[in-house]
Amino acid sequence: MCLGSSINSTLINKILNFISSQNIENIKFFIIGKINKMKLPIKIREKVLIKDYTDNIHKIASLCNFAITGGGNLALEMSILKKKLLLFQINNTQKQNIEFFRKKRLAIIGGTKDKLNKKNIEKFLKNNFKQRKLNVNGDGHKIIFNVLEKR
């Protein structure tokens, strides 16, 4: 799993606590950003790796099975890498992106920074949904969004 830098520690704690309560075996959490590991729940600290954001995010993210992130650039990057996405609206600037991903069935929406959608998170964790994958070439964000708008 990969969590983006726009997600704050309060939301990370909510997400990690909920996922931990689901008794999923062999799950490890990879967090991108400046998060104090000691502020995370004790029962999951040993399952967490924290890294600062890096230009080589694609190399690190390629090791993840799925991504939990906000509706910013990392969501698009993870979608291009064909990762299953659980998105959270962290701020109002992400609202349009979140809605776009939802309408195009490119992600499951896990809630906002203030409220988790536990039903959707459970659906995501049980892999009980169909998610479309992006097929793109290397010409950048503009082409990606043009392709998606046509669908």
Short mmCIF file of C-alpha atoms in Angstrom, two decimals:
data_model
loop_
_atom_site.label_atom_id
_atom_site.label_comp_id
_atom_site.label_asym_id
_atom_site.label_seq_id
_atom_site.Cartn_x
_atom_site.Cartn_y
_atom_site.Cartn_z
CA MET A 1 0.00 0.00 0.00
CA CYS A 2 1.14 3.52 -0.69
CA LEU A 3 -0.18 6.59 1.08
CA GLY A 4 0.45 10.03 -0.39
CA SER A 5 2.02 13.05 1.26
CA SER A 6 -1.23 15.03 1.36
CA ILE A 7 -2.80 12.61 3.85
CA ASN A 8 -2.35 13.85 7.41
CA SER A 9 -1.45 11.69 10.41
CA THR A 10 -4.99 11.81 11.86
CA LEU A 11 -6.46 10.34 8.69
CA ILE A 12 -3.63 7.81 8.42
CA ASN A 13 -4.37 6.64 11.97
CA LYS A 14 -8.09 6.28 11.17
CA ILE A 15 -7.36 4.30 8.00
CA LEU A 16 -4.71 2.08 9.57
CA ASN A 17 -6.83 1.38 12.64
CA PHE A 18 -9.83 0.42 10.52
CA ILE A 19 -7.80 -1.78 8.17
CA SER A 20 -6.06 -3.42 11.14
CA SER A 21 -9.45 -4.22 12.66
CA GLN A 22 -10.30 -6.24 9.53
CA ASN A 23 -7.71 -8.94 10.42
CA ILE A 24 -6.01 -8.98 7.04
CA GLU A 25 -2.88 -11.11 7.07
CA ASN A 26 0.45 -10.20 5.53
CA ILE A 27 -0.32 -6.53 4.96
CA LYS A 28 2.44 -3.93 5.07
CA PHE A 29 1.97 -0.19 4.84
CA PHE A 30 4.27 2.11 2.88
CA ILE A 31 3.72 5.78 3.67
CA ILE A 32 5.12 8.62 1.60
CA GLY A 33 5.50 11.81 3.60
CA LYS A 34 6.69 13.23 6.86
CA ILE A 35 4.85 11.13 9.43
CA ASN A 36 6.14 10.33 12.91
CA LYS A 37 6.00 6.54 13.18
CA MET A 38 5.75 6.77 16.95
CA LYS A 39 2.38 8.50 16.60
CA LEU A 40 0.95 5.51 14.76
CA PRO A 41 -0.97 2.79 16.62
CA ILE A 42 1.45 0.46 18.44
CA LYS A 43 -0.05 -2.71 16.97
CA ILE A 44 0.84 -1.70 13.42
CA ARG A 45 4.13 0.19 13.75
CA GLU A 46 6.18 -2.87 12.74
CA LYS A 47 4.13 -3.10 9.53
CA VAL A 48 4.90 0.47 8.46
CA LEU A 49 7.70 1.83 6.28
CA ILE A 50 7.87 5.62 5.93
CA LYS A 51 9.75 7.45 3.16
CA ASP A 52 9.92 11.08 2.11
CA TYR A 53 8.49 11.84 -1.32
CA THR A 54 10.96 10.97 -4.05
CA ASP A 55 11.29 11.48 -7.79
CA ASN A 56 11.57 7.70 -8.12
CA ILE A 57 8.09 7.12 -6.76
CA HIS A 58 7.27 4.75 -9.63
CA LYS A 59 10.05 2.36 -8.57
CA ILE A 60 8.87 2.30 -4.97
CA ALA A 61 5.18 2.20 -5.85
CA SER A 62 5.67 -0.66 -8.29
CA LEU A 63 6.23 -2.86 -5.23
CA CYS A 64 2.79 -2.01 -3.82
CA ASN A 65 -0.31 -4.07 -4.51
CA PHE A 66 -2.68 -1.15 -4.14
CA ALA A 67 -2.68 2.53 -3.29
CA ILE A 68 -4.56 4.50 -0.69
CA THR A 69 -4.12 8.19 -1.35
CA GLY A 70 -5.75 11.57 -1.76
CA GLY A 71 -7.13 12.76 -5.08
CA GLY A 72 -3.97 14.50 -6.25
CA ASN A 73 -1.05 13.62 -8.49
CA LEU A 74 -0.23 10.39 -6.68
CA ALA A 75 -3.69 9.02 -7.54
CA LEU A 76 -3.00 9.61 -11.22
CA GLU A 77 0.51 8.14 -10.95
CA MET A 78 -0.81 5.02 -9.22
CA SER A 79 -3.58 4.68 -11.79
CA ILE A 80 -1.03 4.78 -14.59
CA LEU A 81 0.89 2.04 -12.75
CA LYS A 82 -2.39 0.05 -12.78
CA LYS A 83 -2.71 -0.06 -8.99
CA LYS A 84 -6.10 -0.56 -7.39
CA LEU A 85 -7.03 2.78 -5.81
CA LEU A 86 -8.78 3.75 -2.60
CA LEU A 87 -9.05 7.53 -2.64
CA PHE A 88 -9.78 10.08 0.08
CA GLN A 89 -10.73 13.69 -0.52
CA ILE A 90 -8.21 15.59 1.58
CA ASN A 91 -9.12 19.11 0.50
CA ASN A 92 -11.57 20.94 -1.77
CA THR A 93 -9.10 21.17 -4.64
CA GLN A 94 -9.29 17.36 -4.94
CA LYS A 95 -13.08 17.22 -5.15
CA GLN A 96 -13.19 17.35 -8.95
CA ASN A 97 -10.45 14.71 -9.30
CA ILE A 98 -12.18 12.39 -6.82
CA GLU A 99 -15.47 12.71 -8.67
CA PHE A 100 -13.72 12.04 -11.98
CA PHE A 101 -12.12 8.84 -10.64
CA ARG A 102 -15.46 7.73 -9.17
CA LYS A 103 -17.48 8.37 -12.35
CA LYS A 104 -14.94 6.59 -14.54
CA ARG A 105 -14.77 3.65 -12.08
CA LEU A 106 -11.01 4.11 -11.74
CA ALA A 107 -11.11 4.01 -7.94
CA ILE A 108 -13.14 3.31 -4.83
CA ILE A 109 -13.78 6.41 -2.71
CA GLY A 110 -12.86 5.79 0.93
CA GLY A 111 -14.26 9.04 2.28
CA THR A 112 -12.90 12.42 3.24
CA LYS A 113 -10.30 13.65 5.70
CA ASP A 114 -13.11 13.90 8.25
CA LYS A 115 -15.14 10.74 7.64
CA LEU A 116 -14.32 7.22 6.47
CA ASN A 117 -16.71 5.35 4.19
CA LYS A 118 -16.23 2.00 5.94
CA LYS A 119 -18.51 0.13 3.52
CA ASN A 120 -16.38 1.20 0.54
CA ILE A 121 -13.14 0.45 2.39
CA GLU A 122 -14.39 -3.07 3.20
CA LYS A 123 -15.38 -3.55 -0.44
CA PHE A 124 -11.91 -2.41 -1.48
CA LEU A 125 -10.13 -4.70 1.00
CA LYS A 126 -12.22 -7.70 -0.07
CA ASN A 127 -11.42 -6.87 -3.69
CA ASN A 128 -15.17 -6.90 -4.29
CA PHE A 129 -15.36 -4.35 -7.11
CA LYS A 130 -14.42 -3.84 -10.73
CA GLN A 131 -11.96 -1.08 -11.41
CA ARG A 132 -11.08 0.14 -14.86
CA LYS A 133 -7.40 0.52 -15.72
CA LEU A 134 -5.78 3.40 -17.56
CA ASN A 135 -4.05 2.65 -20.83
CA VAL A 136 -1.74 5.54 -21.70
CA ASN A 137 1.42 6.42 -23.55
CA GLY A 138 4.17 8.67 -22.25
CA ASP A 139 2.88 12.03 -23.47
CA GLY A 140 1.73 13.30 -20.11
CA HIS A 141 -1.30 14.24 -18.06
CA LYS A 142 -3.11 16.10 -20.86
CA ILE A 143 -3.38 13.03 -23.08
CA ILE A 144 -4.48 10.89 -20.14
CA PHE A 145 -7.36 13.17 -19.28
CA ASN A 146 -8.34 13.58 -22.95
CA VAL A 147 -8.54 9.80 -23.31
CA LEU A 148 -10.60 9.46 -20.16
CA GLU A 149 -12.99 12.25 -21.03
CA LYS A 150 -13.90 10.45 -24.27
CA ARG A 151 -14.98 7.27 -22.43
#
